[in-house]
mmCIF file of C-alpha atoms in Angstrom:
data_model
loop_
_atom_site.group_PDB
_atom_site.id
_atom_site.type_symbol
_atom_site.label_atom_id
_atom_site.label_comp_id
_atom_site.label_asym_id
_atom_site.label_seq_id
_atom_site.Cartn_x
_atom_site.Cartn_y
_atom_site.Cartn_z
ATOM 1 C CA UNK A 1 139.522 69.876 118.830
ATOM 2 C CA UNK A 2 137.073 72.311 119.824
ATOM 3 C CA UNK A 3 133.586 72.290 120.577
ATOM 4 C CA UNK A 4 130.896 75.043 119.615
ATOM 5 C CA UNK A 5 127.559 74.389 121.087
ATOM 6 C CA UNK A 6 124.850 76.612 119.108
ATOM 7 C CA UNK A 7 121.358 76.002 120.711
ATOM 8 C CA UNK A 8 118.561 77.993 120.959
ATOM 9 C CA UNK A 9 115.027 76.227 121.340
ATOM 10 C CA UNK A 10 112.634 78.669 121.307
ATOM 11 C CA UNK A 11 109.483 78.435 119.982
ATOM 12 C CA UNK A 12 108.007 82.151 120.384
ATOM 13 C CA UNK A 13 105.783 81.281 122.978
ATOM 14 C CA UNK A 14 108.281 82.701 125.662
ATOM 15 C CA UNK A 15 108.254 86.321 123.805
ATOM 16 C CA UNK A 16 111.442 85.365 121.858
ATOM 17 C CA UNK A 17 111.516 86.262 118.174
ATOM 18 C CA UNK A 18 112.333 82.967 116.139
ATOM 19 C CA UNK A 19 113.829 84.683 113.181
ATOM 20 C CA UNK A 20 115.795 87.070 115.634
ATOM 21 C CA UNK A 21 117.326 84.602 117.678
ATOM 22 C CA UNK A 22 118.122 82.506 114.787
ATOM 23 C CA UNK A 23 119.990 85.898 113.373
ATOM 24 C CA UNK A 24 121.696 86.176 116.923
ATOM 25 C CA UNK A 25 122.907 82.299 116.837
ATOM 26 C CA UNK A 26 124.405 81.954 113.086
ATOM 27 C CA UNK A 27 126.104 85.557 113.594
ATOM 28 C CA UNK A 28 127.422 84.004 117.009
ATOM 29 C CA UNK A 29 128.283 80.714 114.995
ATOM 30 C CA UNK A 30 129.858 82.589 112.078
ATOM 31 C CA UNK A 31 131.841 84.829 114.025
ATOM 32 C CA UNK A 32 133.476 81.538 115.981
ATOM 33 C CA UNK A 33 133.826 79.727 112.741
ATOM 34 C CA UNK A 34 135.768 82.956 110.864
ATOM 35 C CA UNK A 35 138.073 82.827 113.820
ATOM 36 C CA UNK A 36 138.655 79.481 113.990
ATOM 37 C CA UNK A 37 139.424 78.728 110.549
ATOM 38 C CA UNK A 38 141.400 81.962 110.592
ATOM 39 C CA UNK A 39 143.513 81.051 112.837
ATOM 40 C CA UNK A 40 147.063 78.717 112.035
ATOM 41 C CA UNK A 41 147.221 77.121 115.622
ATOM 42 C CA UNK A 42 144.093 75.494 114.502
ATOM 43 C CA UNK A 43 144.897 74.638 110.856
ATOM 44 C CA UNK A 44 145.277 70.470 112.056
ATOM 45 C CA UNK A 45 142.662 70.629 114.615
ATOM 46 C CA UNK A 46 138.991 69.385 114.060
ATOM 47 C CA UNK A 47 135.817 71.703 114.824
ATOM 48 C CA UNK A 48 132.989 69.981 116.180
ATOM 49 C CA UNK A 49 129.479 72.040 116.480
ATOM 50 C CA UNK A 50 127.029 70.615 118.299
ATOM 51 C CA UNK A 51 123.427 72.386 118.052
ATOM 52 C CA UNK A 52 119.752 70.081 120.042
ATOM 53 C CA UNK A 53 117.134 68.960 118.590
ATOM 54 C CA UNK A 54 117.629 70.894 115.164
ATOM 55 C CA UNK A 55 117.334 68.060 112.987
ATOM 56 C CA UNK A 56 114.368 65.394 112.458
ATOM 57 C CA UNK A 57 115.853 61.765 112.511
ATOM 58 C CA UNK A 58 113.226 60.189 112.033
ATOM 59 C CA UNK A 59 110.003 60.603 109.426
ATOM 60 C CA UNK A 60 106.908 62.492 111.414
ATOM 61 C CA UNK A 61 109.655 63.923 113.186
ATOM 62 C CA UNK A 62 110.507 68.005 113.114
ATOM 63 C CA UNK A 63 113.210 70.136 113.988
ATOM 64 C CA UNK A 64 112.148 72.217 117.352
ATOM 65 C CA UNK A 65 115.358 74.468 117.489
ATOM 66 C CA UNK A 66 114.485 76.707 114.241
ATOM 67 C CA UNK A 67 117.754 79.145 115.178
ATOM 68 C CA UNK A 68 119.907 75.359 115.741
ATOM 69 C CA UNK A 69 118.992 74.613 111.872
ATOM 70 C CA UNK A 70 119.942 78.238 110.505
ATOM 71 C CA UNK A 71 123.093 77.259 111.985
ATOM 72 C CA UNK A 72 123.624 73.926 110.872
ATOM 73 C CA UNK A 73 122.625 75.326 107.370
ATOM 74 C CA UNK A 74 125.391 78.085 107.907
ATOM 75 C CA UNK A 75 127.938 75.208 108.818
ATOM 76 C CA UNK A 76 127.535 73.274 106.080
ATOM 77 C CA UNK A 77 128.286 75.939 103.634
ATOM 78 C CA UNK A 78 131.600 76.433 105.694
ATOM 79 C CA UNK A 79 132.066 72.638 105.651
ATOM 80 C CA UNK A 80 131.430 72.769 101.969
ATOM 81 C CA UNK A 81 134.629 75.393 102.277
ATOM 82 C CA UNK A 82 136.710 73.224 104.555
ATOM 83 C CA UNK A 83 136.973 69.863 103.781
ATOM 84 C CA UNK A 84 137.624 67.380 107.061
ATOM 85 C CA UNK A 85 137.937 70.545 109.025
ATOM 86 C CA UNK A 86 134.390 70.775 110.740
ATOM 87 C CA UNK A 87 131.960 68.116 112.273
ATOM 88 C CA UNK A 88 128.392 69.168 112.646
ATOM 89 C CA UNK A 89 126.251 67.195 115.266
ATOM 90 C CA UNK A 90 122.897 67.371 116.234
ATOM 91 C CA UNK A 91 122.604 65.969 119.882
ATOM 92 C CA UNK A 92 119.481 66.023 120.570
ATOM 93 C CA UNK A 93 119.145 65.560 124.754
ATOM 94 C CA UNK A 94 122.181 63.794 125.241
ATOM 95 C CA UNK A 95 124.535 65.042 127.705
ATOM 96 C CA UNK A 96 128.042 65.771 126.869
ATOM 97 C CA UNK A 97 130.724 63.573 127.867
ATOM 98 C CA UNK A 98 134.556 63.033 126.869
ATOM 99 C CA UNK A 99 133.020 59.313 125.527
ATOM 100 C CA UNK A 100 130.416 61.080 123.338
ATOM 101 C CA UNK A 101 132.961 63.206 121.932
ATOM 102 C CA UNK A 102 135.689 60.478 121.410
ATOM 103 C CA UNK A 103 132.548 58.630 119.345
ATOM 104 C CA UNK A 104 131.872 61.566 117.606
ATOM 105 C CA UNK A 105 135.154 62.341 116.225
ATOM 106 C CA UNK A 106 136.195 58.877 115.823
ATOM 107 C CA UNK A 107 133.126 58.318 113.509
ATOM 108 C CA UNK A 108 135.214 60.618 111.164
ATOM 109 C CA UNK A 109 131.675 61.293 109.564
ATOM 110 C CA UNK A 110 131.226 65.517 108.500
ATOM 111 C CA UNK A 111 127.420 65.403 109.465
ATOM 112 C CA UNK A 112 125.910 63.379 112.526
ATOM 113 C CA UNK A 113 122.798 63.138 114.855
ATOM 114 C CA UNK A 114 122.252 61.238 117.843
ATOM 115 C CA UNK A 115 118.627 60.093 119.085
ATOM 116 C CA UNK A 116 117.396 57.983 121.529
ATOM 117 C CA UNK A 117 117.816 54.774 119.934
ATOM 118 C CA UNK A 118 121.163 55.506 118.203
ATOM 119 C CA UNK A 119 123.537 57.736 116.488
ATOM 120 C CA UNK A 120 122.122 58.954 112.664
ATOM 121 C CA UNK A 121 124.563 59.536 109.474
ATOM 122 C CA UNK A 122 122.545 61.092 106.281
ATOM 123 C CA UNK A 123 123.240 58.670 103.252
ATOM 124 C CA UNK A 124 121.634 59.426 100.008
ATOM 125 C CA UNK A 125 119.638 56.015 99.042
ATOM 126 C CA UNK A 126 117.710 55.224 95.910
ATOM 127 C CA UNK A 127 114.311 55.023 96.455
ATOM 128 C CA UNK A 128 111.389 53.556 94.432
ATOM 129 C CA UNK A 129 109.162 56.172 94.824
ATOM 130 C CA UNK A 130 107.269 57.545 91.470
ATOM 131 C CA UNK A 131 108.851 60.466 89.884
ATOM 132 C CA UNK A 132 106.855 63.843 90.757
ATOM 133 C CA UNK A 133 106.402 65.221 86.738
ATOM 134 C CA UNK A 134 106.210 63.417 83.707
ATOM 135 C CA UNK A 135 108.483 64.753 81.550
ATOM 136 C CA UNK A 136 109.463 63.594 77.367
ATOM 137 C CA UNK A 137 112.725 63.977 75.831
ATOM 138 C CA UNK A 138 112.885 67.263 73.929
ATOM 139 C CA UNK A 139 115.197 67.699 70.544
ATOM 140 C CA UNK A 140 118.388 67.890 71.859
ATOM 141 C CA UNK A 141 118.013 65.115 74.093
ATOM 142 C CA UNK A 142 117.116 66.820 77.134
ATOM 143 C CA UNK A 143 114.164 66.595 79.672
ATOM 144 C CA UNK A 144 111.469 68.712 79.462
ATOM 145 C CA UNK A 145 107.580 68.781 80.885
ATOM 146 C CA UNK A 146 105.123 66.809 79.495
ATOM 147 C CA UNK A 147 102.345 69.341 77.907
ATOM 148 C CA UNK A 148 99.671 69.809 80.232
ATOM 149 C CA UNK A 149 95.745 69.586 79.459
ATOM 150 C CA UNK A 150 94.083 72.716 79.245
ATOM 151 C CA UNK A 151 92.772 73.953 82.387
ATOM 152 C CA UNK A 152 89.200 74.243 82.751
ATOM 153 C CA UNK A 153 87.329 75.795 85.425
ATOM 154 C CA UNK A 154 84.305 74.499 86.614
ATOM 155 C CA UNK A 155 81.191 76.847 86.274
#
């Protein structure tokens, strides 16, 4: 196993360019991905990146490490690539330990995210929520938009 850490957390205010360090920090990330996954000593060995606070857990919640999401978004295209290769965590302020990575990797889960209250998995859940366009079966039994009313500005 080895662990990439890929945090940035900078919100501009320092003088930092957001979109440049997030440039810097997924060209860091890819080029320790490429080698990793390029090379055979590690072809039964896990990956685990870790990026902080660069994922909302929690609704009202937002990211605050804009470059840490680039590369989270960057790892799960490799993931996509890599099957049961690459776990992507989002630690948030926990401190690294040996016992948070045992938990980590025995989770066996490709996507995780610890807050204070827990440790997160994303699930996709039905949800009973209205859809957002009305839409009518069209001829050949496919969706398309309802026809809207004629706009009408107000004079």
């Amino acid at each position: 196993m080895l662990l990439i850490c890929a945090a940035g957390i900078s919100t501009g205010e320092d003088g930092t360019d957001p979109a440049e360090q997030a440039t810097e920090l997924t060209t860091e990330a890819l080029e320790a991905l490429q080698g990793w996954l390029g090379d055979e000593r590690f072809a039964e060995s896990r990956l685990v990146v870790a990026t902080r606070d660069a994922v909302a857990v929690h609704g009202g919640q937002s990211a605050l490490d804009l470059a840490g999401a680039a590369v989270r978004g960057l790892v799960r295209s490799a993931q996509s690539e890599n099957p049961d290769r690459i776990t992507l965590v989002d630690l948030g302020r926990a401190p690294i330990t040996a016992d948070l990575v045992a938990m980590i990797l025995a989770a066996r889960e490709p996507e995780l995210a610890l807050d204070d209250d827990g440790l997160y998995v994303p699930r996709m859940v039905r949800t009973d929520a209205a859809p957002r366009c009305r839409c009518r079966t069209g001829p050949t039994g496919g969706s398309t938009p309802a026809p809207r009313a004629p706009w009408k500005p107000s004079r």
